[in-house]
XYZ file of C-alpha atoms in Angstrom:
713
model
C 221.093 137.372 62.748
C 220.004 137.348 58.932
C 216.945 136.031 57.492
C 218.878 133.009 55.957
C 220.403 132.274 59.407
C 216.949 132.285 61.013
C 215.470 130.093 58.211
C 218.185 127.585 58.889
C 217.385 127.308 62.620
C 213.546 127.185 62.097
C 211.630 124.061 61.461
C 208.810 123.906 58.845
C 206.446 124.285 61.845
C 208.151 127.274 63.241
C 208.045 129.105 59.854
C 204.340 128.887 59.862
C 202.493 132.038 61.302
C 202.064 133.433 63.889
C 205.873 132.403 64.711
C 207.185 133.058 61.238
C 205.848 136.619 61.234
C 208.742 137.602 63.509
C 211.156 137.368 60.535
C 209.215 140.148 58.690
C 210.447 142.942 60.862
C 212.758 145.349 59.035
C 215.152 145.761 62.024
C 215.697 142.111 61.889
C 216.471 142.068 58.156
C 213.078 141.059 57.114
C 212.414 144.360 55.380
C 215.930 144.875 54.194
C 216.560 143.852 50.490
C 219.999 142.726 49.805
C 220.872 142.784 46.085
C 219.782 139.376 44.423
C 219.587 137.493 47.696
C 216.300 135.540 47.312
C 215.509 135.206 50.945
C 215.743 138.901 51.975
C 213.580 141.815 51.937
C 210.651 140.227 50.300
C 208.779 138.506 53.280
C 205.691 138.322 51.198
C 207.483 136.006 48.734
C 206.582 137.714 45.483
C 207.170 141.235 44.357
C 204.358 143.576 45.460
C 202.399 145.110 42.615
C 202.720 149.008 42.583
C 202.198 151.603 40.005
C 206.114 151.858 39.581
C 206.351 147.953 39.167
C 203.686 148.128 36.391
C 205.498 151.109 34.873
C 208.913 149.228 34.938
C 207.315 146.213 33.281
C 205.928 148.189 30.439
C 209.208 150.195 30.099
C 211.189 147.058 29.781
C 208.863 145.500 27.249
C 208.938 148.682 25.295
C 212.792 148.933 25.351
C 213.339 145.333 24.375
C 210.851 145.878 21.574
C 213.027 148.729 20.133
C 210.623 151.490 20.899
C 211.940 155.094 21.557
C 211.942 155.176 25.427
C 214.383 156.239 28.051
C 217.479 153.990 28.607
C 218.610 155.765 31.757
C 216.630 155.198 34.960
C 217.190 156.898 38.459
C 215.004 155.715 41.399
C 215.240 158.451 44.059
C 214.451 157.914 47.762
C 215.429 157.064 51.193
C 216.030 153.666 53.051
C 213.169 151.184 53.024
C 211.289 152.772 49.953
C 211.880 149.736 47.819
C 214.419 151.015 45.331
C 216.616 147.772 45.519
C 213.487 145.437 44.943
C 212.361 147.630 42.184
C 215.606 147.567 40.106
C 216.044 143.756 40.718
C 212.583 143.205 39.532
C 213.491 145.256 36.616
C 216.287 142.852 35.823
C 213.952 140.010 36.140
C 211.669 141.702 33.671
C 214.681 141.968 31.254
C 215.655 138.489 31.644
C 212.137 137.334 30.713
C 211.500 139.696 27.931
C 214.916 138.852 26.370
C 214.307 135.072 26.944
C 217.632 134.667 28.732
C 216.193 131.775 30.698
C 217.582 133.151 33.948
C 221.036 133.836 32.817
C 220.915 137.700 33.147
C 219.556 137.294 36.752
C 222.232 134.694 37.594
C 225.028 136.851 36.270
C 224.032 139.864 38.252
C 223.514 137.700 41.291
C 227.014 136.450 40.985
C 228.525 139.909 40.856
C 226.758 140.561 44.281
C 227.781 137.399 45.767
C 230.480 138.467 48.100
C 232.052 136.805 51.144
C 231.323 137.677 54.696
C 232.911 141.048 55.553
C 233.117 142.242 51.896
C 230.927 144.892 50.516
C 228.959 144.279 47.317
C 230.204 146.364 44.365
C 228.760 149.885 43.887
C 228.161 149.303 40.127
C 227.697 146.030 38.200
C 227.782 145.970 34.330
C 226.540 142.918 32.342
C 227.055 142.631 28.555
C 223.764 141.474 27.212
C 225.121 139.535 24.404
C 226.851 137.352 27.039
C 223.447 136.131 28.306
C 221.349 135.755 25.227
C 221.979 134.906 21.614
C 220.812 136.559 18.427
C 219.928 139.936 20.094
C 218.626 142.768 17.794
C 221.143 145.643 17.299
C 219.435 147.947 19.909
C 219.929 145.477 22.633
C 223.599 144.689 21.783
C 224.772 146.772 24.690
C 225.336 146.649 28.391
C 223.085 147.182 31.693
C 224.839 148.997 34.270
C 223.290 148.850 37.739
C 224.187 151.184 40.490
C 222.439 149.590 43.487
C 223.365 152.162 46.046
C 224.739 155.476 44.812
C 225.697 156.406 48.392
C 228.492 153.861 48.371
C 232.056 154.484 46.962
C 234.066 152.341 44.804
C 237.143 150.795 46.590
C 239.032 150.708 43.109
C 238.592 154.448 42.724
C 239.822 157.188 44.893
C 236.493 159.129 44.318
C 233.684 160.152 46.533
C 230.195 158.806 45.682
C 229.215 162.327 44.487
C 232.227 162.361 42.209
C 231.456 158.902 40.873
C 227.831 159.899 40.325
C 228.843 163.245 38.654
C 231.220 161.357 36.148
C 228.462 158.908 35.319
C 225.895 161.430 34.461
C 228.572 163.215 32.341
C 229.012 159.943 30.419
C 225.280 159.439 30.053
C 224.790 162.784 28.496
C 227.276 161.801 25.623
C 225.164 161.354 22.572
C 227.205 158.295 21.630
C 226.262 156.534 24.903
C 223.887 153.520 24.084
C 224.006 151.483 27.346
C 221.156 151.036 29.735
C 221.811 152.459 33.186
C 219.820 151.845 36.351
C 220.701 153.762 39.643
C 219.234 153.987 43.232
C 220.082 157.369 44.800
C 218.895 159.281 47.674
C 218.209 163.123 47.732
C 221.232 163.953 49.847
C 223.652 162.475 47.229
C 221.813 164.294 44.524
C 221.949 167.575 46.367
C 225.689 167.190 47.220
C 226.482 166.159 43.539
C 224.698 169.378 42.323
C 226.688 171.445 44.726
C 229.908 169.964 43.444
C 228.841 170.455 39.812
C 228.143 173.968 40.485
C 231.161 174.794 42.435
C 233.581 173.299 39.910
C 231.937 174.743 36.923
C 233.291 172.251 34.477
C 230.182 170.091 34.234
C 227.675 172.708 33.155
C 225.568 170.216 31.212
C 225.420 167.910 34.213
C 224.670 170.822 36.519
C 221.700 171.701 34.373
C 220.682 168.202 34.387
C 220.859 168.005 38.221
C 218.820 171.046 38.443
C 215.878 169.608 36.419
C 216.368 166.330 38.320
C 215.984 168.322 41.650
C 212.841 169.925 40.494
C 211.531 166.736 39.083
C 211.641 164.854 42.477
C 210.220 167.818 44.398
C 206.466 167.606 44.951
C 204.865 170.963 43.966
C 202.418 172.230 41.159
C 203.990 172.509 37.831
C 206.874 170.238 38.508
C 208.616 168.856 35.453
C 207.705 165.559 33.881
C 209.699 162.588 35.550
C 209.171 159.953 32.795
C 210.674 160.935 30.530
C 212.581 163.830 32.297
C 211.553 167.188 30.965
C 214.068 168.276 28.377
C 215.831 164.716 28.499
C 214.037 162.178 26.571
C 216.641 159.630 27.234
C 216.468 159.784 30.989
C 213.628 158.738 33.393
C 213.543 159.228 37.101
C 211.007 158.360 39.804
C 210.878 159.642 43.319
C 209.916 156.747 45.561
C 208.394 158.559 48.494
C 205.770 160.545 46.890
C 203.046 157.962 46.176
C 201.457 156.520 49.458
C 201.527 152.821 50.018
C 198.346 153.108 52.177
C 196.113 154.970 49.831
C 194.089 152.865 47.477
C 193.391 155.841 45.210
C 196.982 155.697 44.168
C 196.570 152.195 42.531
C 193.829 153.206 40.093
C 191.249 152.171 42.862
C 192.716 148.823 43.577
C 193.899 147.643 46.812
C 196.654 149.751 48.352
C 200.154 148.220 48.644
C 199.315 147.894 52.483
C 196.374 145.692 51.570
C 198.666 143.373 49.553
C 201.127 143.048 52.381
C 198.525 142.275 54.991
C 196.700 139.875 52.851
C 199.715 137.707 52.530
C 200.339 137.950 56.309
C 196.619 136.939 56.833
C 196.771 134.011 54.419
C 195.043 131.079 56.202
C 197.244 128.489 54.454
C 200.232 130.143 56.109
C 198.932 129.956 59.655
C 199.013 127.024 62.004
C 195.603 125.666 62.893
C 193.750 127.840 65.566
C 195.050 126.840 68.912
C 193.054 125.461 71.863
C 192.226 128.913 73.295
C 190.107 129.708 70.296
C 188.895 133.361 70.858
C 191.106 133.855 73.843
C 194.197 133.637 71.724
C 194.896 137.171 70.752
C 197.195 136.142 67.916
C 194.881 133.720 66.162
C 192.026 136.303 66.816
C 194.100 139.060 65.160
C 194.204 137.029 61.895
C 190.519 136.222 62.131
C 189.510 139.808 62.775
C 191.569 141.359 59.911
C 190.234 138.745 57.569
C 186.646 139.789 58.155
C 184.437 142.528 56.742
C 186.024 146.008 56.520
C 188.405 145.584 59.451
C 191.521 145.634 57.197
C 190.162 148.568 55.150
C 189.585 150.455 58.455
C 193.088 149.723 59.575
C 194.792 150.961 56.335
C 192.500 154.017 56.454
C 193.905 154.921 59.957
C 197.471 154.337 58.637
C 196.620 156.715 55.845
C 195.233 159.223 58.316
C 198.676 159.159 60.004
C 200.403 160.003 56.848
C 198.097 163.008 56.352
C 198.575 164.435 59.832
C 202.231 163.866 60.231
C 203.499 164.378 56.501
C 205.580 161.184 56.852
C 205.044 158.157 54.612
C 205.043 154.552 55.527
C 207.845 152.790 53.567
C 207.941 149.123 52.598
C 210.374 148.509 55.502
C 207.868 150.202 57.891
C 204.929 148.196 56.886
C 206.895 144.867 56.952
C 207.711 145.765 60.553
C 204.208 146.942 61.364
C 202.662 143.673 60.422
C 204.441 141.441 63.006
C 204.279 144.277 65.635
C 200.339 144.389 65.374
C 199.773 140.656 64.898
C 202.353 139.039 67.094
C 204.990 141.352 68.683
C 208.528 140.897 69.403
C 210.375 137.894 70.660
C 211.285 139.890 73.897
C 207.483 140.321 74.669
C 206.917 136.629 74.567
C 208.941 135.736 77.585
C 207.624 134.562 81.067
C 210.090 134.336 83.731
C 213.035 134.403 81.312
C 211.621 131.567 79.130
C 210.830 132.604 75.599
C 207.604 130.931 74.301
C 205.811 130.822 70.999
C 202.895 133.274 70.555
C 200.210 130.590 71.251
C 202.252 129.077 74.137
C 202.448 132.513 75.781
C 198.838 133.085 75.400
C 198.100 129.740 76.875
C 200.324 130.442 79.950
C 198.843 133.880 80.419
C 195.261 132.436 80.445
C 196.391 129.704 82.808
C 197.745 132.323 85.106
C 194.608 134.438 84.880
C 192.488 131.464 86.067
C 194.729 129.317 88.186
C 197.421 131.703 89.269
C 197.867 132.377 92.983
C 195.078 134.633 94.066
C 196.269 138.323 94.612
C 199.415 137.835 92.657
C 200.668 140.268 90.209
C 200.984 137.752 87.485
C 197.379 136.643 87.802
C 196.126 140.259 88.054
C 197.896 141.572 85.026
C 197.227 138.445 82.796
C 193.735 139.361 81.391
C 194.967 142.795 80.466
C 198.215 141.563 78.820
C 196.121 139.078 76.808
C 193.691 141.840 75.709
C 196.520 144.243 75.011
C 197.780 142.019 72.264
C 194.672 142.419 70.127
C 195.928 144.591 66.985
C 193.614 147.577 67.828
C 195.168 147.875 71.399
C 198.652 147.354 69.955
C 198.114 150.234 67.517
C 196.832 152.448 70.366
C 198.626 151.002 73.554
C 198.871 154.019 75.818
C 197.057 154.373 79.268
C 197.589 156.686 82.127
C 199.409 155.014 84.915
C 197.310 156.407 87.740
C 200.237 156.238 90.275
C 200.429 159.899 91.469
C 198.324 162.376 93.313
C 194.636 161.594 94.398
C 194.727 158.295 92.618
C 197.763 157.021 94.465
C 196.063 158.064 97.861
C 192.754 156.533 96.991
C 194.323 153.365 95.882
C 196.344 153.233 99.217
C 193.308 153.791 101.351
C 190.386 151.984 99.533
C 192.174 148.816 98.095
C 194.141 147.894 101.251
C 191.210 145.399 102.182
C 191.130 143.858 98.795
C 191.944 140.305 100.084
C 188.274 140.312 101.467
C 186.617 141.846 98.534
C 186.707 140.246 95.019
C 185.717 143.585 93.472
C 188.401 145.583 95.040
C 190.923 142.952 94.087
C 189.791 143.250 90.502
C 190.288 147.092 90.782
C 193.767 146.375 92.004
C 194.287 144.303 88.802
C 193.640 147.091 86.630
C 195.992 149.449 88.459
C 198.687 146.909 88.411
C 198.441 146.621 84.818
C 198.229 150.496 84.023
C 201.196 151.214 86.343
C 203.561 148.958 84.130
C 201.639 149.438 80.861
C 204.207 151.911 79.646
C 207.143 149.681 80.522
C 205.726 146.750 79.037
C 204.865 148.298 75.635
C 208.414 149.638 75.450
C 209.700 146.026 75.127
C 208.961 145.986 71.523
C 212.004 147.410 69.865
C 212.497 149.147 66.394
C 211.470 152.407 64.931
C 207.779 151.441 64.042
C 206.802 150.414 67.535
C 208.324 153.796 68.806
C 206.468 155.755 66.066
C 203.139 153.817 67.017
C 203.695 154.723 70.845
C 204.702 158.314 70.509
C 202.971 159.629 67.374
C 200.183 157.440 66.010
C 198.331 157.058 69.238
C 198.368 160.739 70.439
C 197.364 161.991 66.943
C 194.623 159.445 66.242
C 193.398 157.526 69.328
C 189.806 156.427 68.978
C 189.622 156.701 72.795
C 189.560 160.438 72.260
C 186.678 160.561 69.911
C 183.607 162.293 71.069
C 180.124 163.221 69.642
C 177.759 161.611 67.367
C 180.005 159.247 65.335
C 178.442 155.883 64.605
C 180.510 153.030 65.933
C 178.003 150.170 65.070
C 174.420 149.422 64.024
C 172.327 146.729 65.377
C 168.706 145.931 64.427
C 168.618 149.058 62.341
C 169.614 151.210 65.428
C 172.723 153.173 65.379
C 175.091 153.259 68.340
C 177.222 156.439 68.646
C 180.148 157.481 70.651
C 178.157 159.595 72.939
C 175.662 156.467 73.526
C 178.742 154.463 74.649
C 180.069 157.219 76.925
C 176.572 157.685 78.377
C 176.193 154.103 79.369
C 179.544 153.576 80.753
C 179.160 156.753 82.775
C 176.114 155.278 84.374
C 177.655 151.798 85.156
C 179.940 149.193 83.594
C 177.147 147.068 83.586
C 175.064 149.263 81.334
C 177.980 149.641 78.986
C 178.400 145.868 78.638
C 174.711 145.494 77.969
C 175.256 147.991 75.109
C 178.177 146.919 73.456
C 178.993 143.358 74.811
C 178.041 141.550 71.477
C 180.427 143.906 69.603
C 183.440 143.137 71.557
C 186.009 140.380 71.756
C 186.112 137.594 74.314
C 189.335 139.041 75.764
C 187.887 142.403 76.105
C 184.777 141.075 77.663
C 187.005 139.166 80.227
C 188.529 142.426 81.390
C 185.289 144.301 81.472
C 183.740 141.528 83.505
C 186.428 142.132 86.123
C 185.852 145.703 86.036
C 182.203 145.153 86.597
C 182.979 143.584 89.840
C 185.168 146.486 90.841
C 182.622 149.011 89.700
C 179.982 147.345 92.086
C 182.495 147.122 94.957
C 183.163 150.817 94.727
C 179.622 152.061 95.461
C 179.882 155.028 97.640
C 177.481 153.438 100.315
C 180.270 150.773 101.046
C 182.498 153.385 102.308
C 182.651 155.968 105.274
C 181.548 159.373 104.158
C 185.089 160.693 104.279
C 186.063 158.244 101.647
C 183.264 158.572 99.388
C 185.007 161.261 97.202
C 188.073 158.724 96.636
C 185.542 155.822 95.905
C 183.919 158.026 93.211
C 187.188 158.900 91.862
C 188.307 155.299 91.431
C 184.905 154.271 90.157
C 184.856 156.969 87.555
C 188.414 156.044 86.466
C 187.182 152.347 85.952
C 184.298 153.463 83.990
C 186.470 155.819 81.693
C 188.853 152.980 81.210
C 186.180 150.775 79.982
C 184.675 153.508 77.673
C 188.033 154.164 76.158
C 188.710 150.417 75.760
C 185.385 150.093 73.965
C 186.030 153.091 71.693
C 189.518 151.954 70.815
C 188.118 148.476 69.861
C 185.075 149.647 67.869
C 186.682 152.627 66.427
C 189.762 150.872 64.925
C 187.475 148.234 63.398
C 185.307 150.951 61.831
C 188.152 153.341 60.827
C 187.073 155.987 63.314
C 189.618 158.015 64.992
C 190.361 161.388 66.568
C 189.608 164.158 64.049
C 187.826 161.756 61.835
C 185.320 164.207 60.409
C 188.226 166.550 59.432
C 190.127 163.729 57.874
C 187.034 163.009 55.772
C 186.686 166.580 54.651
C 190.389 166.794 53.852
C 190.389 163.649 51.733
C 187.369 165.078 49.850
C 189.380 168.358 49.311
C 192.397 166.352 47.807
C 190.177 164.775 45.417
C 187.799 167.510 44.597
C 189.568 171.000 44.738
C 186.089 172.765 44.289
C 185.433 172.229 47.960
C 188.555 174.219 48.952
C 186.745 177.571 48.420
C 185.845 178.124 51.944
C 189.409 177.207 53.161
C 190.820 179.687 50.478
C 188.627 182.525 51.933
C 189.779 181.578 55.396
C 193.433 181.904 54.472
C 192.719 185.164 52.728
C 191.009 186.517 55.740
C 193.963 185.635 58.009
C 196.343 187.417 55.627
C 194.411 190.622 55.842
C 193.325 193.041 58.641
C 189.826 193.877 59.824
C 189.523 196.359 56.937
C 190.494 193.773 54.294
C 193.996 195.295 53.716
C 197.452 193.585 53.724
C 200.094 194.821 56.104
C 203.669 194.444 54.861
C 206.034 194.437 57.674
C 208.949 196.917 57.236
C 210.619 196.745 60.566
C 211.184 193.015 60.880
C 211.853 189.932 58.701
C 210.812 186.396 58.999
C 212.302 184.585 61.968
C 212.832 187.854 64.031
C 210.685 188.768 67.058
C 207.684 191.038 66.108
C 208.528 194.542 66.985
C 206.794 196.131 69.886
C 203.580 197.960 68.672
C 205.244 201.526 69.317
C 208.163 200.547 66.952
C 206.377 198.509 64.290
C 206.374 199.983 60.733
C 204.040 198.501 58.075
C 203.193 199.265 54.478
C 199.535 199.255 54.236
C 198.482 197.939 50.655
C 195.024 199.327 49.593
C 194.191 196.323 47.465
C 193.710 192.792 48.770
C 196.250 190.055 48.028
C 195.009 187.333 45.863
C 194.526 183.801 47.171
C 193.542 181.159 44.666
C 193.381 177.431 44.311
C 196.446 176.022 42.590
C 195.638 173.727 39.628
C 197.044 170.205 40.109
C 199.352 168.611 37.614
C 197.907 165.283 36.603
C 200.855 164.407 34.190
C 201.086 160.724 33.439
C 204.800 161.165 33.722
C 204.805 161.909 37.532
C 203.811 160.144 40.593
C 200.344 160.792 41.905
C 200.428 163.310 44.733
C 197.094 164.554 46.079
C 198.429 167.206 48.391
C 196.489 170.442 47.450
C 198.122 173.897 46.984
C 196.942 177.337 47.439
C 198.494 180.190 45.438
C 199.113 183.266 47.241
C 200.144 185.881 44.783
C 203.014 183.979 43.075
C 203.775 181.797 46.045
C 202.594 178.036 46.481
C 201.336 177.219 50.046
C 200.896 173.534 50.664
C 197.572 172.803 52.231
C 198.658 170.207 54.901
C 196.047 168.636 57.064
C 197.169 170.960 60.010
C 196.650 173.966 57.987
C 193.370 172.694 56.559
C 192.010 172.008 60.046
C 193.095 175.368 61.417
C 191.410 177.145 58.578
C 188.218 175.138 58.983
C 188.220 175.921 62.630
C 188.579 179.662 61.902
C 185.768 179.466 59.456
C 183.675 177.935 62.267
C 184.346 180.573 64.724
C 187.749 180.001 66.323
C 189.595 183.211 67.083
C 192.813 183.364 65.325
C 194.691 184.041 68.557
C 193.937 180.490 69.474
C 195.732 178.838 66.415
C 198.515 176.584 67.196
C 202.056 178.168 66.997
C 203.155 176.308 64.078
C 200.205 177.740 62.039
C 201.114 181.343 63.203
C 204.793 180.528 61.848
C 203.376 179.378 58.579
C 201.197 182.570 58.237
C 204.164 184.785 59.246
C 206.222 183.060 56.425
C 203.707 183.538 53.916
C 203.280 187.164 54.863
C 207.001 187.586 54.671
C 207.334 186.123 51.127
C 204.332 188.224 49.922
C 205.829 191.323 51.604
C 209.133 190.859 50.078
C 207.467 191.114 46.681
C 204.809 193.880 47.162
C 207.472 196.313 48.699
C 209.515 196.022 45.507
C 206.753 196.412 43.204
C 206.701 200.003 41.673
C 202.983 199.398 40.762
C 202.136 199.554 44.399
C 202.905 203.414 44.292
C 199.876 203.868 41.959
C 197.633 202.366 44.562
C 197.939 205.097 47.262
C 199.860 203.001 49.781
C 200.248 204.023 53.274
C 203.000 203.617 55.817
C 201.998 203.359 59.332
C 204.314 204.030 62.339
C 203.646 202.000 65.318
C 200.630 203.127 67.343
C 200.970 206.667 66.126
C 198.229 208.295 64.204
C 200.749 209.751 61.704
C 200.523 208.261 58.274
C 203.148 208.493 55.434
C 201.445 208.668 52.006
C 202.695 208.796 48.551
C 201.301 211.850 46.576
C 202.431 213.327 43.365
C 205.624 211.499 43.344
C 206.515 212.489 46.849
C 206.129 211.011 50.365
C 203.955 213.180 52.497
C 203.471 212.972 56.349
C 199.854 213.519 57.411
C 197.827 212.708 60.403
C 194.903 209.965 60.064
C 191.562 211.479 59.896
C 192.885 215.054 59.384
């Protein structure tokens, strides 16, 4: 069902939030922009301001004014990165700057207005003189828009790659004066470059594609994109380099994610708070994210995910994330097969928690289901299921008399929730919920934070993660007394149930042969309570797993001077204990390491240089804060994982304990450096040695000859 079809079925009341947020999701068309269809792909209503949008606006103004600027624009990126929205916004800017009074926009819209079952055209061409009178000579031309270069042209028997190749060939013609806008992904560019190289008849286009490929690749010393280096009439922009969750990208202003969430949290777009007040998780989500630094902290955590995963949040991802966090999917709002509105669902769950049949599964789970819909628990939804081993046996033995003990019944409520938590969270469909469950949580979960990180301050007294863990380890009552004022009503409802369970699982209430099982369940309840609290407070404060390392890494991306210790760490890992580089001669990268007795290495007498690569802050490129180290002549991207590993080595971690992926990276770097040094004749002047396995025999280069000698002789 499309956005327009949903809109037709929704009343004005249903379009208000929280119900209306369900239409934002990308897998329901909310984040999919269809060319010149007003009710698609812009759930925020207006175009989001980004550095690219500002650049496009300035470019159109300059071009209309007759300035010497590029007339060809390529937007490069994958699906959901905002290419279609950007070029459509560009057409809007042209319409306004030319004073076409909407005619240019209408003309393009008519070309993309196709019947159901028909594909929109690959390329639309509009003569500017047909939409505006008295144009200056430099605008008496056409605008060609290739909305999706991955599509073919039904009127031509050519592949998308061949079509793009021919168009680029035309654009390189000095007589070409038209304006050309194109949305293309890296795959099409790569295949087009291969075709140009194989045919050998488009040498100029092949050279252009080589520069384009370098331009959209993030690394130091990459060529300018705007204009493209060596091609003053062409500009391109890689859409997936600049982060949508990093406020530093947008000149210190709010990030793109901030702008998107601000629209979703706009009080005027929401219904009045429902009767549940703070016990409605959906209304409470809006209230929480509209207060203080909660939204800043959430966006920071989304940024940390980008750093640790190396993956960007796209526009479509963020449009899907908003309803996932604030409301959820329609399928999650069903009770006994009946689909309810978010607030109706919350009201029914609360009724079940207070009036449902005592001992029923529905009543036991209801408080946890309500609590789990708070945005911070949606972002980190995973819980152990406690259905195997000692937990299973302890529950079977100790909770069988729960009908006569309110506390044991409360404990059963927790275990009924955790047993189904994984299944319940899987109800939310789409790529973003899967990413949240499988990647964001395991990598960033605040429940896994330990130590002296401050989670809140009250009466000038700081409360740390350790304080919270210590209090809950003593009793849930002590924990509630410490953090109760900082938690949400729904979380306190759960903790109060667990308090009853905690008091009922005191060892003295059970036979001696059951005290170990009682301690196990009681400890489980206390750990659950502690983790619930850390997730709640940590997310609101932007504190997550590895937070200290994230802060150091962000500092390093902004201030390369702090990378010196990391540089030294990498240098030490590349050399042996005698500060010499060992270039392997018996193996290549990707092969198993030779047995020590068969290993052959070239021992370089001088150390390999490792330096900090200077960043390219060119105005003509997207901002990319990824730091690089230069090992001899090879650039090594300093990813978060590598940065963390090098920091841990500097702090005393033995290199044998490094993750396998870091070892693979080091092996690759050594192979690249080895490949260069073993071919460098200057190495022979530095008295190199060839070591043969574990033998004490050494091959040396003396007076132009290789001499076999014995070490120490």
